[in-house]
Amino acid sequence: MKPITRITGPAAALPLANVDTDQIIPARFMSRSRSEGYGDQCFHDLRFDENGGPALDFPLNALDMPPSVLVAGDNFGCGSSREAAVYALVDYGVEAVISTSFADIFRNNAGKNGLLTIPLPEAEVTALLAQLKEAPGTPAQVDLPAQTVTIGNHTLPFEIDERLKHRLLNGLDDLSATLQDEDRIAAFEARHFADAPWLRPAPRA
């Protein structure tokens, strides 16, 4: 997983509440392997009209490139638990999502796959959405060490769990985060089997 320190790039508004995982990546595309990528299918049914052309009313289509920072409505990522919703956003080019709230499973999946979720108060999100409606693609910068996000003339602090922050700064997934404690795990295992040697697995023949 790629470490995150600072994210820079265009920001875009998706002023919709309750954007669910099926809107982020429709279920019919779930037969793809992870290696094939999901970026071109991200928000597919919102980005394209019934003829396959760009939907004129979808705000992300106003940009020349996918946004690095997405500002969305409340309860982003609700619906099913599909991890591919995070894959789709990351493959599309989104590195951070700002909202007033996120579905718990989506937020957990995001943290495990290098997508930064930033919860902000409603008034601040509303101000960012208004600015991006007027100027889609406004440059944004997210400073994870400082825990600030800057979009246009707005610089806002945000909160993040310290353990998650450490993992994102160092690019640690579940396995690599666990292996940081490999020495402690080995020491515990040695003590455990010393106290209960009958539990040690028998060697294979």
PDB file of N, CA and C in Angstrom, residues 7 69 96-102 116-120 125 142 148-149 157-159:
ATOM      1  N   ILE A   7      -1.565  14.876  -0.105  1.00  0.00           N
ATOM      2  CA  ILE A   7      -2.347  14.633  -1.321  1.00  0.00           C
ATOM      3  C   ILE A   7      -2.588  15.980  -1.972  1.00  0.00           C
ATOM      4  N   VAL A  69      -9.399  14.692  -4.607  1.00  0.00           N
ATOM      5  CA  VAL A  69     -10.184  14.859  -3.381  1.00  0.00           C
ATOM      6  C   VAL A  69     -11.647  15.009  -3.771  1.00  0.00           C
ATOM      7  N   ALA A  96      -8.719  10.874  -1.417  1.00  0.00           N
ATOM      8  CA  ALA A  96      -9.363  11.263  -0.165  1.00  0.00           C
ATOM      9  C   ALA A  96     -10.812  11.615  -0.436  1.00  0.00           C
ATOM     10  N   VAL A  97     -11.684  11.248   0.501  1.00  0.00           N
ATOM     11  CA  VAL A  97     -13.103  11.594   0.421  1.00  0.00           C
ATOM     12  C   VAL A  97     -13.466  12.350   1.688  1.00  0.00           C
ATOM     13  N   ILE A  98     -14.147  13.477   1.512  1.00  0.00           N
ATOM     14  CA  ILE A  98     -14.605  14.298   2.627  1.00  0.00           C
ATOM     15  C   ILE A  98     -16.126  14.216   2.694  1.00  0.00           C
ATOM     16  N   SER A  99     -16.653  13.995   3.885  1.00  0.00           N
ATOM     17  CA  SER A  99     -18.099  13.947   4.074  1.00  0.00           C
ATOM     18  C   SER A  99     -18.403  14.246   5.536  1.00  0.00           C
ATOM     19  N   THR A 100     -19.673  14.467   5.832  1.00  0.00           N
ATOM     20  CA  THR A 100     -20.060  14.626   7.231  1.00  0.00           C
ATOM     21  C   THR A 100     -20.038  13.292   7.959  1.00  0.00           C
ATOM     22  N   SER A 101     -20.258  12.179   7.229  1.00  0.00           N
ATOM     23  CA  SER A 101     -20.211  10.854   7.854  1.00  0.00           C
ATOM     24  C   SER A 101     -20.024   9.792   6.783  1.00  0.00           C
ATOM     25  N   PHE A 102     -19.505   8.653   7.223  1.00  0.00           N
ATOM     26  CA  PHE A 102     -19.256   7.514   6.339  1.00  0.00           C
ATOM     27  C   PHE A 102     -19.867   6.261   6.955  1.00  0.00           C
ATOM     28  N   LEU A 116      -8.090   7.770   2.129  1.00  0.00           N
ATOM     29  CA  LEU A 116      -8.278   8.582   3.325  1.00  0.00           C
ATOM     30  C   LEU A 116      -9.712   9.103   3.379  1.00  0.00           C
ATOM     31  N   THR A 117     -10.407   8.834   4.475  1.00  0.00           N
ATOM     32  CA  THR A 117     -11.750   9.378   4.685  1.00  0.00           C
ATOM     33  C   THR A 117     -11.657  10.469   5.747  1.00  0.00           C
ATOM     34  N   ILE A 118     -12.223  11.643   5.438  1.00  0.00           N
ATOM     35  CA  ILE A 118     -12.102  12.811   6.310  1.00  0.00           C
ATOM     36  C   ILE A 118     -13.497  13.280   6.707  1.00  0.00           C
ATOM     37  N   PRO A 119     -13.900  13.049   7.954  1.00  0.00           N
ATOM     38  CA  PRO A 119     -15.185  13.574   8.411  1.00  0.00           C
ATOM     39  C   PRO A 119     -15.045  15.022   8.870  1.00  0.00           C
ATOM     40  N   LEU A 120     -15.952  15.867   8.407  1.00  0.00           N
ATOM     41  CA  LEU A 120     -15.947  17.275   8.799  1.00  0.00           C
ATOM     42  C   LEU A 120     -17.362  17.683   9.211  1.00  0.00           C
ATOM     43  N   VAL A 125     -18.529  21.163   5.391  1.00  0.00           N
ATOM     44  CA  VAL A 125     -18.775  20.424   4.152  1.00  0.00           C
ATOM     45  C   VAL A 125     -19.670  21.231   3.222  1.00  0.00           C
ATOM     46  N   VAL A 142      -4.217  17.914   0.999  1.00  0.00           N
ATOM     47  CA  VAL A 142      -4.455  17.264   2.279  1.00  0.00           C
ATOM     48  C   VAL A 142      -3.091  16.965   2.892  1.00  0.00           C
ATOM     49  N   THR A 148      -4.667  18.572   8.190  1.00  0.00           N
ATOM     50  CA  THR A 148      -5.399  19.705   7.628  1.00  0.00           C
ATOM     51  C   THR A 148      -5.743  19.417   6.175  1.00  0.00           C
ATOM     52  N   VAL A 149      -6.839  20.001   5.728  1.00  0.00           N
ATOM     53  CA  VAL A 149      -7.215  19.942   4.323  1.00  0.00           C
ATOM     54  C   VAL A 149      -7.447  21.373   3.847  1.00  0.00           C
ATOM     55  N   PRO A 157      -8.960  21.805   9.878  1.00  0.00           N
ATOM     56  CA  PRO A 157      -8.359  20.664  10.569  1.00  0.00           C
ATOM     57  C   PRO A 157      -9.319  19.472  10.553  1.00  0.00           C
ATOM     58  N   PHE A 158      -8.779  18.285  10.661  1.00  0.00           N
ATOM     59  CA  PHE A 158      -9.632  17.103  10.765  1.00  0.00           C
ATOM     60  C   PHE A 158      -9.045  16.123  11.768  1.00  0.00           C
ATOM     61  N   GLU A 159      -9.907  15.257  12.287  1.00  0.00           N
ATOM     62  CA  GLU A 159      -9.505  14.241  13.249  1.00  0.00           C
ATOM     63  C   GLU A 159      -9.333  12.896  12.549  1.00  0.00           C
TER      64      GLU A 159
END
